[in-house]
Amino acid sequence: MENFIFQNTTKLIFGKNTVKTIGKELSKHGIKKVLMVYGGGSVFKNGVFDTISKSLIENNIKYTELSNIKANPVISKVYEGIELFRKENADAVLAVGGGSVIDTSKAIAAGLGYNGDVWDLYENKAAVKTEIPVFTVLTISATGSEMNGNSVITNEKKKWSVSSPQLFPKFSIVDPSVQFSLPLNQSVNGAVDTMSHVFELYFDRTEENEVMDEYSEGLIRTVMKNIQIVIKNPEDYNARANLALCATLALNNSNGMGRQGGDWATHNLEHSLSAFYDIAHGAGLAIMFPAWMKYVYRENIKKWVRFSEKIFGVNYGSEEEKAIKGIELLKEFYKKTGAPVSLREVGIPEEDLEKLSENALLRGPFGNMKKLDKDDVLKIYKIAY
Ligand code: NZQ
Ligand code: ZN
């Protein structure tokens, strides 16, 4: 196990009927006016907007709105939010939505503390330094953005991230029942993203971290079981609650303790897909993870044998056969949930693989299990085709 420091500063408010506590919770922070950020309208259909607006009014908190944040959020909305925040004299950003809305909100907070183009922070030209607090009401469990310091934004064909302790939300409200209204594919995307975050941390080169391995396997099994329940019954509260908590735990750093920081190559490979074709992050990951695994499993075959045994109960064959079987079963599982498992299936032209590889490598070789260069990346996209 590696040495580590763990700190997570987000207060998590979890459970049924918690959204209506937003006004009271913000009051504890002395907030008088928020910039409320949300997406394309789901918050109106499922009643979340009304609950929040009522609670804010009851607690004398004013709000101004930044709407229409799209999935795979773009920098132009961040600029718009920064301007609106200043004009309206708000004192906090309130994100109401999923990763796209939360990441935009974090970007706005980061930009407000920076005397220059906020994109510089994503280019690593400057560090995040901001006093503006972000609060969230989560409506789709997937990214873990509700309890981490990451923000992922797209600028032209660059889908890049920034990470800072200053961008942890002060608190996040997670009521799993507001996710009853999610379309099936979005629930599946969320489950795939959650599993992918666990994989990124699980499949690195850390030796002998039994507790993190067992914890990770527990998260994976829980997601796999409960997404199948949700597919049959989208309004099963306990299944939603289990998925929601897994998603938060999968990327709040709790399962990265004593590890080497994870691999994250597959997220890079996926972000290029979203940057070019605007495909959903979870869908891209369902395609890319089995392909990446096929390419790198020999780097640490024992880990893949363990994965196959612990997740799928594979208990026959050579190490090689066991490792491969686990990867195949993962792909089959994704197929069963309705997630795409090939680039062809989502309509990406084969001749684009070259430019995708170039895009993924704009910031140089990446990955911890195996450092990937252009040749490796192209081969992985070809496996995924
Ligand atoms: O826009 P609306 O109408 O709200 O619809 C949204 C959106 O279309 C819909 N939705 C959300 N809650 C709903 C709902 N529909 C019905 N009922 C509800 N309760 O879901 C769609 C997807 O929303 P989005 O926020 O894009 O999903 P997600 O949470 O998966 O976020 C994806 C973004 O986060 C980034 C991804 O790359 C992508 O840009 N990530 C952020 C990370 C982080 N900050 O730590 C890490 C991740 O690895 C990831 O990269
Ligand atoms: Zn992800």
mmCIF file of N, CA and C and ligand atoms in Angstrom, residues 39-43 46 69-73 97-101 103 106 139-140 142-145 148 150-152 159 178-179 181-183 186 193 197 251 267 270-271 281, ligand 1:
data_model
loop_
_atom_site.group_PDB
_atom_site.id
_atom_site.type_symbol
_atom_site.label_atom_id
_atom_site.label_comp_id
_atom_site.label_asym_id
_atom_site.label_seq_id
_atom_site.Cartn_x
_atom_site.Cartn_y
_atom_site.Cartn_z
ATOM 1 N N GLY A 39 -29.772 22.380 -16.438
ATOM 2 C CA GLY A 39 -29.627 21.894 -17.817
ATOM 3 C C GLY A 39 -30.776 22.264 -18.731
ATOM 4 N N GLY A 40 -31.207 21.284 -19.521
ATOM 5 C CA GLY A 40 -32.165 21.564 -20.593
ATOM 6 C C GLY A 40 -33.617 21.459 -20.207
ATOM 7 N N GLY A 41 -33.934 21.249 -18.942
ATOM 8 C CA GLY A 41 -35.345 21.283 -18.566
ATOM 9 C C GLY A 41 -35.857 20.128 -17.720
ATOM 10 N N SER A 42 -35.051 19.088 -17.492
ATOM 11 C CA SER A 42 -35.552 17.968 -16.671
ATOM 12 C C SER A 42 -35.959 18.444 -15.274
ATOM 13 N N VAL A 43 -35.311 19.497 -14.780
ATOM 14 C CA VAL A 43 -35.629 19.980 -13.420
ATOM 15 C C VAL A 43 -37.057 20.542 -13.310
ATOM 16 N N ASN A 46 -39.520 17.123 -13.369
ATOM 17 C CA ASN A 46 -39.586 16.255 -12.177
ATOM 18 C C ASN A 46 -39.813 17.031 -10.870
ATOM 19 N N ILE A 69 -27.535 24.232 -19.792
ATOM 20 C CA ILE A 69 -26.209 23.602 -19.817
ATOM 21 C C ILE A 69 -26.394 22.254 -20.502
ATOM 22 N N LYS A 70 -25.608 22.013 -21.533
ATOM 23 C CA LYS A 70 -25.787 20.753 -22.263
ATOM 24 C C LYS A 70 -24.832 19.685 -21.732
ATOM 25 N N ALA A 71 -25.186 18.427 -22.020
ATOM 26 C CA ALA A 71 -24.276 17.331 -21.672
ATOM 27 C C ALA A 71 -22.984 17.545 -22.459
ATOM 28 N N ASN A 72 -21.846 17.185 -21.887
ATOM 29 C CA ASN A 72 -20.539 17.570 -22.430
ATOM 30 C C ASN A 72 -20.475 19.107 -22.491
ATOM 31 N N PRO A 73 -20.472 19.725 -21.341
ATOM 32 C CA PRO A 73 -20.639 21.188 -21.274
ATOM 33 C C PRO A 73 -19.485 21.958 -21.925
ATOM 34 N N GLY A 97 -28.357 19.587 -11.081
ATOM 35 C CA GLY A 97 -28.265 18.693 -12.240
ATOM 36 C C GLY A 97 -27.226 17.613 -12.037
ATOM 37 N N GLY A 98 -26.615 17.207 -13.157
ATOM 38 C CA GLY A 98 -25.600 16.155 -13.118
ATOM 39 C C GLY A 98 -24.205 16.726 -13.284
ATOM 40 N N GLY A 99 -23.305 15.871 -13.736
ATOM 41 C CA GLY A 99 -21.907 16.264 -13.863
ATOM 42 C C GLY A 99 -21.721 17.488 -14.751
ATOM 43 N N SER A 100 -22.498 17.577 -15.821
ATOM 44 C CA SER A 100 -22.314 18.696 -16.747
ATOM 45 C C SER A 100 -22.621 20.032 -16.082
ATOM 46 N N VAL A 101 -23.705 20.047 -15.320
ATOM 47 C CA VAL A 101 -24.108 21.277 -14.625
ATOM 48 C C VAL A 101 -23.132 21.592 -13.486
ATOM 49 N N ASP A 103 -19.989 20.628 -13.189
ATOM 50 C CA ASP A 103 -18.667 21.011 -13.709
ATOM 51 C C ASP A 103 -18.672 22.438 -14.246
ATOM 52 N N LYS A 106 -18.576 24.697 -11.190
ATOM 53 C CA LYS A 106 -17.214 24.778 -10.634
ATOM 54 C C LYS A 106 -16.334 25.684 -11.501
ATOM 55 N N THR A 139 -28.987 15.461 -9.639
ATOM 56 C CA THR A 139 -30.184 14.816 -10.198
ATOM 57 C C THR A 139 -29.858 13.574 -11.027
ATOM 58 N N ILE A 140 -28.584 13.295 -11.242
ATOM 59 C CA ILE A 140 -28.204 12.046 -11.919
ATOM 60 C C ILE A 140 -26.874 11.579 -11.328
ATOM 61 N N ALA A 142 -23.557 9.652 -11.388
ATOM 62 C CA ALA A 142 -22.650 9.132 -12.412
ATOM 63 C C ALA A 142 -21.209 9.542 -12.125
ATOM 64 N N THR A 143 -20.990 10.851 -12.125
ATOM 65 C CA THR A 143 -19.614 11.351 -12.192
ATOM 66 C C THR A 143 -18.907 11.453 -10.834
ATOM 67 N N GLY A 144 -19.660 11.550 -9.760
ATOM 68 C CA GLY A 144 -19.038 11.816 -8.455
ATOM 69 C C GLY A 144 -18.669 13.284 -8.278
ATOM 70 N N SER A 145 -18.998 14.113 -9.273
ATOM 71 C CA SER A 145 -18.648 15.537 -9.217
ATOM 72 C C SER A 145 -19.247 16.218 -7.983
ATOM 73 N N ASN A 148 -16.312 15.792 -5.354
ATOM 74 C CA ASN A 148 -14.886 15.880 -5.683
ATOM 75 C C ASN A 148 -14.544 17.274 -6.213
ATOM 76 N N ASN A 150 -13.181 18.011 -9.226
ATOM 77 C CA ASN A 150 -12.904 17.987 -10.673
ATOM 78 C C ASN A 150 -13.962 18.751 -11.464
ATOM 79 N N SER A 151 -13.513 19.302 -12.571
ATOM 80 C CA SER A 151 -14.428 19.921 -13.523
ATOM 81 C C SER A 151 -13.917 19.600 -14.920
ATOM 82 N N VAL A 152 -14.831 19.100 -15.775
ATOM 83 C CA VAL A 152 -14.451 18.727 -17.146
ATOM 84 C C VAL A 152 -15.241 19.604 -18.119
ATOM 85 N N LYS A 159 -11.552 18.372 -24.716
ATOM 86 C CA LYS A 159 -12.368 18.101 -23.530
ATOM 87 C C LYS A 159 -11.401 17.795 -22.401
ATOM 88 N N VAL A 178 -35.309 11.658 -6.949
ATOM 89 C CA VAL A 178 -35.460 12.582 -8.083
ATOM 90 C C VAL A 178 -34.897 11.949 -9.365
ATOM 91 N N GLN A 179 -34.257 10.797 -9.227
ATOM 92 C CA GLN A 179 -33.709 10.126 -10.410
ATOM 93 C C GLN A 179 -34.693 9.118 -11.027
ATOM 94 N N SER A 181 -37.058 9.876 -12.702
ATOM 95 C CA SER A 181 -37.445 10.422 -14.015
ATOM 96 C C SER A 181 -36.362 10.253 -15.080
ATOM 97 N N LEU A 182 -35.228 9.665 -14.728
ATOM 98 C CA LEU A 182 -34.147 9.519 -15.735
ATOM 99 C C LEU A 182 -34.550 8.583 -16.863
ATOM 100 N N PRO A 183 -34.247 8.957 -18.115
ATOM 101 C CA PRO A 183 -34.430 8.006 -19.199
ATOM 102 C C PRO A 183 -33.499 6.805 -18.968
ATOM 103 N N GLN A 186 -29.788 7.048 -19.682
ATOM 104 C CA GLN A 186 -29.016 7.900 -18.769
ATOM 105 C C GLN A 186 -28.702 7.158 -17.475
ATOM 106 N N ASP A 193 -20.388 4.767 -15.925
ATOM 107 C CA ASP A 193 -19.385 5.751 -15.489
ATOM 108 C C ASP A 193 -18.893 5.394 -14.081
ATOM 109 N N HIS A 197 -15.018 4.524 -12.982
ATOM 110 C CA HIS A 197 -14.178 5.218 -11.990
ATOM 111 C C HIS A 197 -13.527 4.203 -11.047
ATOM 112 N N LEU A 251 -15.916 8.150 -6.958
ATOM 113 C CA LEU A 251 -14.984 9.222 -7.347
ATOM 114 C C LEU A 251 -14.979 10.365 -6.320
ATOM 115 N N HIS A 267 -10.414 7.169 -19.590
ATOM 116 C CA HIS A 267 -11.139 8.441 -19.568
ATOM 117 C C HIS A 267 -10.602 9.390 -20.638
ATOM 118 N N GLU A 270 -11.941 8.257 -23.920
ATOM 119 C CA GLU A 270 -13.363 8.584 -24.046
ATOM 120 C C GLU A 270 -13.572 10.067 -24.278
ATOM 121 N N HIS A 271 -12.831 10.898 -23.590
ATOM 122 C CA HIS A 271 -13.063 12.347 -23.718
ATOM 123 C C HIS A 271 -12.861 12.811 -25.170
ATOM 124 N N HIS A 281 -20.762 10.473 -22.050
ATOM 125 C CA HIS A 281 -19.540 9.977 -21.412
ATOM 126 C C HIS A 281 -19.648 8.480 -21.051
HETATM 127 O O1 NZQ B 1 -30.295 18.790 -19.330
HETATM 128 P P1 NZQ B 1 -31.418 18.114 -18.616
HETATM 129 O O2 NZQ B 1 -32.738 18.372 -19.190
HETATM 130 O O3 NZQ B 1 -31.358 18.347 -17.126
HETATM 131 O O4 NZQ B 1 -31.192 16.518 -18.870
HETATM 132 C C1 NZQ B 1 -30.075 15.824 -18.363
HETATM 133 C C2 NZQ B 1 -29.049 15.490 -19.440
HETATM 134 O O5 NZQ B 1 -29.644 15.402 -20.699
HETATM 135 C C3 NZQ B 1 -30.529 14.465 -17.918
HETATM 136 N N1 NZQ B 1 -30.990 14.431 -16.532
HETATM 137 C C4 NZQ B 1 -30.265 14.728 -15.425
HETATM 138 N N2 NZQ B 1 -31.001 14.495 -14.325
HETATM 139 C C5 NZQ B 1 -32.212 14.050 -14.744
HETATM 140 C C6 NZQ B 1 -32.207 14.020 -16.150
HETATM 141 N N3 NZQ B 1 -33.282 13.625 -16.867
HETATM 142 C C7 NZQ B 1 -34.390 13.254 -16.185
HETATM 143 N N4 NZQ B 1 -34.436 13.219 -14.835
HETATM 144 C C8 NZQ B 1 -33.387 13.610 -14.081
HETATM 145 N N5 NZQ B 1 -33.441 13.518 -12.739
HETATM 146 O O6 NZQ B 1 -29.390 13.647 -18.022
HETATM 147 C C9 NZQ B 1 -28.590 14.090 -19.105
HETATM 148 C C10 NZQ B 1 -27.144 13.965 -18.771
HETATM 149 O O7 NZQ B 1 -26.736 14.874 -17.790
HETATM 150 P P2 NZQ B 1 -25.193 15.109 -17.490
HETATM 151 O O8 NZQ B 1 -25.081 16.099 -16.400
HETATM 152 O O9 NZQ B 1 -24.475 15.377 -18.753
HETATM 153 O O10 NZQ B 1 -24.726 13.648 -16.988
HETATM 154 P P3 NZQ B 1 -23.515 13.201 -16.143
HETATM 155 O O11 NZQ B 1 -23.769 13.389 -14.695
HETATM 156 O O12 NZQ B 1 -23.206 11.842 -16.611
HETATM 157 O O13 NZQ B 1 -22.306 14.193 -16.509
HETATM 158 C C11 NZQ B 1 -21.471 13.960 -17.622
HETATM 159 C C12 NZQ B 1 -20.379 14.993 -17.721
HETATM 160 O O14 NZQ B 1 -19.496 14.952 -16.583
HETATM 161 C C13 NZQ B 1 -18.141 14.692 -17.019
HETATM 162 C C14 NZQ B 1 -18.358 13.934 -18.304
HETATM 163 O O15 NZQ B 1 -17.202 13.898 -19.108
HETATM 164 C C15 NZQ B 1 -19.501 14.717 -18.934
HETATM 165 O O16 NZQ B 1 -19.039 15.907 -19.500
HETATM 166 N N6 NZQ B 1 -17.392 14.018 -15.963
HETATM 167 C C16 NZQ B 1 -17.134 14.702 -14.835
HETATM 168 C C17 NZQ B 1 -16.376 14.183 -13.827
HETATM 169 C C18 NZQ B 1 -16.130 14.928 -12.586
HETATM 170 N N7 NZQ B 1 -16.468 16.207 -12.530
HETATM 171 O O17 NZQ B 1 -15.553 14.378 -11.631
HETATM 172 C C19 NZQ B 1 -15.737 12.868 -13.928
HETATM 173 C C20 NZQ B 1 -16.320 12.018 -14.997
HETATM 174 O O18 NZQ B 1 -15.390 11.007 -15.326
HETATM 175 C C21 NZQ B 1 -16.728 12.750 -16.228
HETATM 176 O O19 NZQ B 1 -15.648 12.984 -17.102
#
